[in-house]
PDB file of C-alpha atoms in Angstrom:
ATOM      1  CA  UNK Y  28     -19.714  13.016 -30.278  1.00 60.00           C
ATOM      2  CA  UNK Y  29     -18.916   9.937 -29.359  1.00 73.00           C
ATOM      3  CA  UNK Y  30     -17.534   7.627 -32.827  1.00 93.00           C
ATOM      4  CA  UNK Y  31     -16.684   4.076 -31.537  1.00 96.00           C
ATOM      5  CA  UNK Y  32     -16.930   3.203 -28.182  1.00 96.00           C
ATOM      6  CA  UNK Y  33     -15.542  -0.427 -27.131  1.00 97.00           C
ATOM      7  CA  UNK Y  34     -16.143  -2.367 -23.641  1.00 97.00           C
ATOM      8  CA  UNK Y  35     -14.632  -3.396 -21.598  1.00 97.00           C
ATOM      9  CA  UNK Y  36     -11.097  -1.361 -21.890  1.00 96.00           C
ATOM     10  CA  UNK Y  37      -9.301  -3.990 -20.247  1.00 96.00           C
ATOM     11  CA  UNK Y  38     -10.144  -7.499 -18.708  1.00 96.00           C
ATOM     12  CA  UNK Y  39      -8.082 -10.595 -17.390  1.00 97.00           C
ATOM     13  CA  UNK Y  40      -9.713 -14.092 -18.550  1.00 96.00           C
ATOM     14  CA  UNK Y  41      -8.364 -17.648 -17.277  1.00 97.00           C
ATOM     15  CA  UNK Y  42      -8.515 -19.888 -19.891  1.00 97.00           C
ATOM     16  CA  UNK Y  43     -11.619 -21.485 -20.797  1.00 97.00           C
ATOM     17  CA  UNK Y  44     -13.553 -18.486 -19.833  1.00 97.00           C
ATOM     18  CA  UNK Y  45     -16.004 -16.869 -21.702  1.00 96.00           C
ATOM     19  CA  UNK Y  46     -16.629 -13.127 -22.252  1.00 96.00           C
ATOM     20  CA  UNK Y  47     -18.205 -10.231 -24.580  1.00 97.00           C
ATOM     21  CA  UNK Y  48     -17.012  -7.099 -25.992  1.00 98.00           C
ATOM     22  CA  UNK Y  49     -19.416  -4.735 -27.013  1.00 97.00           C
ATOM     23  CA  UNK Y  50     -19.008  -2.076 -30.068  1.00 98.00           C
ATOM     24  CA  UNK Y  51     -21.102   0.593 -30.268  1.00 97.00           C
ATOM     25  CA  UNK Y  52     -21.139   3.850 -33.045  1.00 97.00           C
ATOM     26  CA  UNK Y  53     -23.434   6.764 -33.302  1.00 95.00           C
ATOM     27  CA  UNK Y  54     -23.053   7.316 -36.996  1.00 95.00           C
ATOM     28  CA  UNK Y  55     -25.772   5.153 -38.094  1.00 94.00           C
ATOM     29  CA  UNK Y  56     -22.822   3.081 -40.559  1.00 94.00           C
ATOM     30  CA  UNK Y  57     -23.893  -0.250 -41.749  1.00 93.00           C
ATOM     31  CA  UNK Y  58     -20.415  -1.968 -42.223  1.00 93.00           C
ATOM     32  CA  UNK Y  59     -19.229  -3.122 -39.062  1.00 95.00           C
ATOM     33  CA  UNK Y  60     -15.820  -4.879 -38.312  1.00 95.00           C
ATOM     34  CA  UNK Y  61     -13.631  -6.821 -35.006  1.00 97.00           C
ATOM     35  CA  UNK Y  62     -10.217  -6.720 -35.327  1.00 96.00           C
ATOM     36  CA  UNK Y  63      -7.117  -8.018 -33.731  1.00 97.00           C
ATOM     37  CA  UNK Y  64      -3.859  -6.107 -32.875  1.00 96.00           C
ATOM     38  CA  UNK Y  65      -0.876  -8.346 -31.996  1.00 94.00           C
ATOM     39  CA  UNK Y  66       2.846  -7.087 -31.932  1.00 88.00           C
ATOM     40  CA  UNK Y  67       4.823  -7.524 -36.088  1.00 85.00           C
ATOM     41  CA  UNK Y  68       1.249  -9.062 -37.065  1.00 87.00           C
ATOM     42  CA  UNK Y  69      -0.841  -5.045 -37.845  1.00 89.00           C
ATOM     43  CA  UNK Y  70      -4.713  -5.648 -37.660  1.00 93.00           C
ATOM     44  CA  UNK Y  71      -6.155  -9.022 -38.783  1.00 93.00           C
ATOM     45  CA  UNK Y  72      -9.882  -8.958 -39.541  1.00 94.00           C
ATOM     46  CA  UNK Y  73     -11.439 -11.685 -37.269  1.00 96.00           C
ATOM     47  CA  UNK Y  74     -15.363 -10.972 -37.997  1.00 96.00           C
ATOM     48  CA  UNK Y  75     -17.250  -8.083 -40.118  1.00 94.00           C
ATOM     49  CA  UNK Y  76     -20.876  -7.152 -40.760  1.00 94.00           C
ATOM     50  CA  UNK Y  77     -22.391  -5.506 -43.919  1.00 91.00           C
ATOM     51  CA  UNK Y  78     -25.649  -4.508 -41.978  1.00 92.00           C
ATOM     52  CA  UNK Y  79     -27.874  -5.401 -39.267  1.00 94.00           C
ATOM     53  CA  UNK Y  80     -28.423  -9.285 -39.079  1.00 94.00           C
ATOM     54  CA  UNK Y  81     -25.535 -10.284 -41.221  1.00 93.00           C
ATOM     55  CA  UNK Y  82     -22.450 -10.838 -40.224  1.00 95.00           C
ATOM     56  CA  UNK Y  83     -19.180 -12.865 -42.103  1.00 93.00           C
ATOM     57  CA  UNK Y  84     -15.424 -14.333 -40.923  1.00 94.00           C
ATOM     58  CA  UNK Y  85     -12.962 -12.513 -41.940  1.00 92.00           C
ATOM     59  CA  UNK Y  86      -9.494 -13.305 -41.587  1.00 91.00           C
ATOM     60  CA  UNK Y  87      -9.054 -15.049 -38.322  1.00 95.00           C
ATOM     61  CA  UNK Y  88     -12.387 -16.264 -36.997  1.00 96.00           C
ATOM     62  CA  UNK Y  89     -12.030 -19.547 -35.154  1.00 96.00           C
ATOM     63  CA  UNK Y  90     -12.820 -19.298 -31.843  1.00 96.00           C
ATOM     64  CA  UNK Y  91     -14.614 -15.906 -32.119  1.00 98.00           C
ATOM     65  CA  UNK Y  92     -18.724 -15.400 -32.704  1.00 97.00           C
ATOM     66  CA  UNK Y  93     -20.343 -12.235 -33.436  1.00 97.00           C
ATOM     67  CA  UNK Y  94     -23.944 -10.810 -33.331  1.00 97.00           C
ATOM     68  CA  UNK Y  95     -25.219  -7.407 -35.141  1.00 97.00           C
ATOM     69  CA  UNK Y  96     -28.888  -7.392 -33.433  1.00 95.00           C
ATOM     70  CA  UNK Y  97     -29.027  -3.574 -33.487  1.00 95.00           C
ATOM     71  CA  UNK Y  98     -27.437  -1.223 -36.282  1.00 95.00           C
ATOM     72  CA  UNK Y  99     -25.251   0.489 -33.874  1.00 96.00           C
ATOM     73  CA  UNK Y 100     -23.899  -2.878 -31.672  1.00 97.00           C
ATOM     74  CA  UNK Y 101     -21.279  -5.270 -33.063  1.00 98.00           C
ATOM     75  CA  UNK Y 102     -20.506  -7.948 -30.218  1.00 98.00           C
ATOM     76  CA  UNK Y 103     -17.993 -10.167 -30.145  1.00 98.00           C
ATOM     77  CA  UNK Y 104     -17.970 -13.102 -28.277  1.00 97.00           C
ATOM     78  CA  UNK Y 105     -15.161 -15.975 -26.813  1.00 96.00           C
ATOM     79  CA  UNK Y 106     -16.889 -19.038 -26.399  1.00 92.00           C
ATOM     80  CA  UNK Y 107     -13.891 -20.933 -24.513  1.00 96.00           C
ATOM     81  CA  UNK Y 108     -11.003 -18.352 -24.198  1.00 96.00           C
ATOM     82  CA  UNK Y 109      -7.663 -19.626 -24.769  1.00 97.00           C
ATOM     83  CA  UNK Y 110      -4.037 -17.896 -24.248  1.00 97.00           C
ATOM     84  CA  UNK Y 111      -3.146 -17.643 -28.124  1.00 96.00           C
ATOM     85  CA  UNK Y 112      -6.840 -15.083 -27.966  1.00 97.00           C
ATOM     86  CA  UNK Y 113      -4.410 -13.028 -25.631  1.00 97.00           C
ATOM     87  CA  UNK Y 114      -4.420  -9.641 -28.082  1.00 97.00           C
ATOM     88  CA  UNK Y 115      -5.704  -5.940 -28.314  1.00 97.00           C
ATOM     89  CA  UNK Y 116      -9.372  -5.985 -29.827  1.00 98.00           C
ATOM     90  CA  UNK Y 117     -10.322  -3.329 -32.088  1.00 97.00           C
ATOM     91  CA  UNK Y 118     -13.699  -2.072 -33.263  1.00 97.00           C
ATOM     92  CA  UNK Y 119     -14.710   0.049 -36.505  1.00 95.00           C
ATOM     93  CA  UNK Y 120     -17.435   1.508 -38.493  1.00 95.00           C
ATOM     94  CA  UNK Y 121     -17.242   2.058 -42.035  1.00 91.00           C
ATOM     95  CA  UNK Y 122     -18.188   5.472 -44.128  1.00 85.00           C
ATOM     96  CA  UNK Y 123     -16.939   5.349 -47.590  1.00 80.00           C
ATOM     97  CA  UNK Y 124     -14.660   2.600 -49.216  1.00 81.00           C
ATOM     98  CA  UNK Y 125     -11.636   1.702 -46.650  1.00 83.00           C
ATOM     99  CA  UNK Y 126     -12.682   4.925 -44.791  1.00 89.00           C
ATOM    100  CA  UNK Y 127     -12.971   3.082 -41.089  1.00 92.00           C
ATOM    101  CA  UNK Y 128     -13.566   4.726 -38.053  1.00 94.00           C
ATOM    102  CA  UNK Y 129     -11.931   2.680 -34.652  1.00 95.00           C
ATOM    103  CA  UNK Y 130     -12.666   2.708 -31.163  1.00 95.00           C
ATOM    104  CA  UNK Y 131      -9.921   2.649 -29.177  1.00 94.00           C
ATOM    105  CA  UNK Y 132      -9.125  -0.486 -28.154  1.00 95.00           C
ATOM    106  CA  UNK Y 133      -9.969  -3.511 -25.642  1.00 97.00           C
ATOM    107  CA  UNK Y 134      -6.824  -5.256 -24.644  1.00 96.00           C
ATOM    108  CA  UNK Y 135      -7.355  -8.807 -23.164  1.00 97.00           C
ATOM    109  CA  UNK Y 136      -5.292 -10.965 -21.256  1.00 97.00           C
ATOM    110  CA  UNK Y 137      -6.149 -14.664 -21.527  1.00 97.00           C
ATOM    111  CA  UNK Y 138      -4.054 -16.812 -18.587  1.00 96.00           C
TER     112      UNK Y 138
ATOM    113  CA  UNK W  10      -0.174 -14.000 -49.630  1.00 51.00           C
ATOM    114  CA  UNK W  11       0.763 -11.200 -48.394  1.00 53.00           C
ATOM    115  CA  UNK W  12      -0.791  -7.888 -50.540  1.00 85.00           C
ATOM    116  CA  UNK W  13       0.552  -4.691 -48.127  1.00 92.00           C
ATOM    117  CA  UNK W  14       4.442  -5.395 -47.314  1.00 94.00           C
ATOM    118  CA  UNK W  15       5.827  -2.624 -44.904  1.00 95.00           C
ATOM    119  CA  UNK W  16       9.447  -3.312 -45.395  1.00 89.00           C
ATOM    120  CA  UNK W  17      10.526  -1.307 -42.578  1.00 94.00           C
ATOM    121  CA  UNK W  18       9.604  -1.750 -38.686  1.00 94.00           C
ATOM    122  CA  UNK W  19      10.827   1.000 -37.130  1.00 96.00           C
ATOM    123  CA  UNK W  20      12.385   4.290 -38.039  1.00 97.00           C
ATOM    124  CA  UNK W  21      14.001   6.436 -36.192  1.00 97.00           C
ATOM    125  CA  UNK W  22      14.935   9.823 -36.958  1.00 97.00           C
ATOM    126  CA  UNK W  23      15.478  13.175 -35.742  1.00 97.00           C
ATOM    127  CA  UNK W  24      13.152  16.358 -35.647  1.00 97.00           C
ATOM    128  CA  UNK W  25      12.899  18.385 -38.595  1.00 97.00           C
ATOM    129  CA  UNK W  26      14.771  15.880 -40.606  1.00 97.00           C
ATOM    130  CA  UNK W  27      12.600  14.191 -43.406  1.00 97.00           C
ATOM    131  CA  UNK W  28      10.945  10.820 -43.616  1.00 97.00           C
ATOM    132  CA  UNK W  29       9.776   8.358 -45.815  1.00 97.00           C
ATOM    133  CA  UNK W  30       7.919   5.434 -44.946  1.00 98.00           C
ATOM    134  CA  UNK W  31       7.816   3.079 -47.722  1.00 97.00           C
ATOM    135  CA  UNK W  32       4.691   0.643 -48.736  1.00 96.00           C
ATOM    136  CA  UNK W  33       4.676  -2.042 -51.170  1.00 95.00           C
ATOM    137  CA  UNK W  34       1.199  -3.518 -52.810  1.00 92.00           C
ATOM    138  CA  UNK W  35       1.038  -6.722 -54.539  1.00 87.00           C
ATOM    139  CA  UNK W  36      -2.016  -6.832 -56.786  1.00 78.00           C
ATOM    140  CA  UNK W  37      -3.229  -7.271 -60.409  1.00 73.00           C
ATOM    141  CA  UNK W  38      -6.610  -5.487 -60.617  1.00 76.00           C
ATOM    142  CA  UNK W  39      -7.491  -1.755 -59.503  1.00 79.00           C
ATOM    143  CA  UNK W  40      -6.681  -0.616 -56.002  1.00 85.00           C
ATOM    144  CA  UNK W  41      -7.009   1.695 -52.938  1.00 91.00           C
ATOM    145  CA  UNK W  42      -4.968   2.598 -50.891  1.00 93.00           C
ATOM    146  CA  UNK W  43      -4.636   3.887 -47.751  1.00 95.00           C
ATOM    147  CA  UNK W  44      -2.351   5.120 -44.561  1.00 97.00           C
ATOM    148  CA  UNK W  45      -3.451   4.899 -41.406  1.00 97.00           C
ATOM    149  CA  UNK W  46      -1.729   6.556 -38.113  1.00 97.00           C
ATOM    150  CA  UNK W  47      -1.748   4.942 -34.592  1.00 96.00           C
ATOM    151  CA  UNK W  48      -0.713   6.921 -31.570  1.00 94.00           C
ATOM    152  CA  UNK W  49       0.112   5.575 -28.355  1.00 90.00           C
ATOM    153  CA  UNK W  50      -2.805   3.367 -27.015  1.00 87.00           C
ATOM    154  CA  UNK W  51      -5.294   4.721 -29.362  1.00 91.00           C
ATOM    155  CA  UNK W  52      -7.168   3.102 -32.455  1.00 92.00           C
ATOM    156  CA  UNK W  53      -6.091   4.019 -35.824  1.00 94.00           C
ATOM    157  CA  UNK W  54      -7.072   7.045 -37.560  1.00 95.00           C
ATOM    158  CA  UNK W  55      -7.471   8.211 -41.623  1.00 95.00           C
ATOM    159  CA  UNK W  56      -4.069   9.842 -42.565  1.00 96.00           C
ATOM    160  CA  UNK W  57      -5.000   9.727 -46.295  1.00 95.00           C
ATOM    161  CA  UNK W  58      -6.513   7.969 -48.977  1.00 94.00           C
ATOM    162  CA  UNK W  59      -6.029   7.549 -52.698  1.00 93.00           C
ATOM    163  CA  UNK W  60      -8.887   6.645 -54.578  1.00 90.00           C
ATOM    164  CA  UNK W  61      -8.531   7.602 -57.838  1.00 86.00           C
ATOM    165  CA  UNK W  62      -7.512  11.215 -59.692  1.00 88.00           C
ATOM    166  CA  UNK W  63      -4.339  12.924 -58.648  1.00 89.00           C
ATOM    167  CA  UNK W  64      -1.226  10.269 -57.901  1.00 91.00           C
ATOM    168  CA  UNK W  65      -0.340  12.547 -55.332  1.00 93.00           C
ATOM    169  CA  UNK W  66      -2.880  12.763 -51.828  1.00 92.00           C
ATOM    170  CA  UNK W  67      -1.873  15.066 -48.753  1.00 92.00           C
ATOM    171  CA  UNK W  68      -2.865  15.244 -45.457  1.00 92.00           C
ATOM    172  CA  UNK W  69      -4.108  18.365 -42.931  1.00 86.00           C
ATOM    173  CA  UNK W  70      -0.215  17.972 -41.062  1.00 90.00           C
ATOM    174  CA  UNK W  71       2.383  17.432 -43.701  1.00 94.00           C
ATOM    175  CA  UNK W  72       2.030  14.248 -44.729  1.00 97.00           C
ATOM    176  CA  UNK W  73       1.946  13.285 -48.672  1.00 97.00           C
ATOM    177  CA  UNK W  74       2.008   9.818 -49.939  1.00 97.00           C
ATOM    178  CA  UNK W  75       2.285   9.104 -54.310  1.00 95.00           C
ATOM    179  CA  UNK W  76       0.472   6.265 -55.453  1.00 93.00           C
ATOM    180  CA  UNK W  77       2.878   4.583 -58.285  1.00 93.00           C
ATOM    181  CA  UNK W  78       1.053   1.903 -60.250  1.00 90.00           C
ATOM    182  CA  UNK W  79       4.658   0.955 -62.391  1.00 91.00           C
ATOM    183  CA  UNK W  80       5.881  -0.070 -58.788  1.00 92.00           C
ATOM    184  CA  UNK W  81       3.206  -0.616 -57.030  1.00 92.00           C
ATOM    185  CA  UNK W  82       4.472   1.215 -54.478  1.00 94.00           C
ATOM    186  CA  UNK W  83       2.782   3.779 -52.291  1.00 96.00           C
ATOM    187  CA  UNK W  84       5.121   5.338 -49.552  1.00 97.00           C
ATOM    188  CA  UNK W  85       4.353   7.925 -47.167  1.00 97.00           C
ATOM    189  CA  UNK W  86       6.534  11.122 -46.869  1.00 97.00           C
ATOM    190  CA  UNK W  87       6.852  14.516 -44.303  1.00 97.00           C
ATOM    191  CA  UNK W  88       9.863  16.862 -45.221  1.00 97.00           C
ATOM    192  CA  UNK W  89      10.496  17.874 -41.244  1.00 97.00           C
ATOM    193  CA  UNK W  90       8.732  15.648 -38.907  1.00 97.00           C
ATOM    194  CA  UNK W  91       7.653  17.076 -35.678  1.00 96.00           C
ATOM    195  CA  UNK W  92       7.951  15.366 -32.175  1.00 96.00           C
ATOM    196  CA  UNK W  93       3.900  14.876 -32.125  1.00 95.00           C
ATOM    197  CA  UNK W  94       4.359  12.545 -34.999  1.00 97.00           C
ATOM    198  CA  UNK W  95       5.615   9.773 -33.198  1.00 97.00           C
ATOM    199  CA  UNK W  96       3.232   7.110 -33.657  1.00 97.00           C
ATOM    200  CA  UNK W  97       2.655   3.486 -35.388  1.00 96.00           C
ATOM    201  CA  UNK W  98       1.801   4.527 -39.464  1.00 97.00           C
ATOM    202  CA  UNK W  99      -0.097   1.507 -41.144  1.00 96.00           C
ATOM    203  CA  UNK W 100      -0.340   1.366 -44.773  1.00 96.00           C
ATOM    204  CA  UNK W 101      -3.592  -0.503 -46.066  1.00 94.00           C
ATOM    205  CA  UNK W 102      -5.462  -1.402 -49.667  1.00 91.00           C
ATOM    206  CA  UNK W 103      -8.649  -2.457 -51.056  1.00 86.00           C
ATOM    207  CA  UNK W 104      -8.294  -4.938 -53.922  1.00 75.00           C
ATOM    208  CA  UNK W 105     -11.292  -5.042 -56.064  1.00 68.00           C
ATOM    209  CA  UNK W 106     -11.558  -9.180 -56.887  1.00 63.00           C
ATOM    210  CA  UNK W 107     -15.518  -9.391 -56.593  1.00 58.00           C
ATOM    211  CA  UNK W 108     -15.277 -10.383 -52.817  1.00 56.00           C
ATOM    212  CA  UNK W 109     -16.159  -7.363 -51.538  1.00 60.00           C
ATOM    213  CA  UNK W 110     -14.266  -4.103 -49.829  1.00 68.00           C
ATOM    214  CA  UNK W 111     -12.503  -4.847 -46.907  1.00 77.00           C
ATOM    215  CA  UNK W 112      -9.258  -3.315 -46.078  1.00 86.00           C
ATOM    216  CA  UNK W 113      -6.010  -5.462 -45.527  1.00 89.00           C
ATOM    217  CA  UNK W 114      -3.435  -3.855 -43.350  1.00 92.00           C
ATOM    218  CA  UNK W 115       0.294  -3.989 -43.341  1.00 93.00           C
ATOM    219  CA  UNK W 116       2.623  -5.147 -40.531  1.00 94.00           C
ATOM    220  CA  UNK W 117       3.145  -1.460 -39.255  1.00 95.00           C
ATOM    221  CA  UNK W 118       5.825   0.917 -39.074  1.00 97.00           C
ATOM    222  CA  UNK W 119       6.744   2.749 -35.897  1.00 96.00           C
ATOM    223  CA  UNK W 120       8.204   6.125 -36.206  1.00 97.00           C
ATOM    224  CA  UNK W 121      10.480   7.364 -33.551  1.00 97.00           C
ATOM    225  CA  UNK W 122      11.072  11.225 -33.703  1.00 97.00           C
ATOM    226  CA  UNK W 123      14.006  12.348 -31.432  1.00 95.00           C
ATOM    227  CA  UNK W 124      15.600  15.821 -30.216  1.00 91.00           C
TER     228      UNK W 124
END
């Protein structure tokens, strides 16, 4: 039973890169939602999606893109990365109202 | 504006002993609320939710938060923590202002549980 699964786990970017992170849930949910982690700051909601082909910015969503082609995949793209996008990345499906199920994390290193 | 103020950052305290974790709201329409529990390099997990009914929600190990509308207050209680419950505790709410259902998180508190 796999819930959430996020990839990559880890990865190094120099800045100006560009890279994906892929979300992917078995529970057939339709809301969908990328997250940041950084240290005094708790979870800031960068991108979410309310089913598949819609998505919407959330809290923090400049310099971030997203795509919901499939149900079950939530990607979420850095166009140009910079060091301020240096931050743990976190991935979750919703079931009922503010019930949100994470993967466990994709921590990224912009230099 | 901030809506979910976490007052406290860290607590330490000793097994067995009892905690509270407190949890502020700011808000003028109906609310839920919710605490979520991070352990070390892990996402978060469901600790419990209040949705509506009974003030007073538990969890499967312990835990018990009181939802107090007068105060808007919702803090997160264990009357002997355990070692294993060492872990980053986020309090969160849902405000219901027409824009939808998304959860806003607090800052985070990180309980330390010592011998």
């Amino acid at each position: 039973n796999a819930g959430v699964t996020q990839t990559p786990k880890f990865r190094v970017l120099k800045t100006g890169q560009s890279m994906t992170l892929l979300c992917a849930q078995d529970m057939n949910h339709e809301y969908m939602y990328w997250y940041r982690q950084d240290p005094g700051m708790g979870l800031r909601l960068i991108h979410y999606s309310v089913g598949e082909g819609t998505t919407a910015k959330g809290e923090v969503p400049d310099g971030y893109n997203v795509s919901r082609l499939k149900k079950q995949n939530f990607l979420l793209g850095l166009e140009s990365a910079a060091p301020s996008q240096t931050s743990v990345y976190f991935c979750a499906s919703q079931d009922g109202p503010g019930e949100l199920f994470f993967g466990e994390g994709s921590r990224l290193t912009v230099l | 504006a901030q809506s979910v103020t976490q007052l406290d950052s860290q607590v330490p305290v000793f097994e067995e002993a009892p905690v509270e974790l407190r949890c502020n709201y700011s808000s003028s329409v109906s609310v839920y609320l919710f605490w979520y529990v991070q352990y070390p390099n892990q996402g978060l997990q469901l600790l419990l939710k209040y949705l509506s009914g009974s003030t007073l929600v538990e969890s499967i190990n312990g835990f018990e938060a009181e939802f107090n509308k007068s105060q808007t207050s919702f803090h997160l209680r264990k009357p002997s923590v355990h070692i294993s419950d060492t872990a980053e505790y986020f309090c969160a709410v849902i405000r219901f202002t027409g824009g939808g259902n998304k959860l806003t998180f607090g800052t985070g508190t990180q309980l330390k549980v010592e011998l």
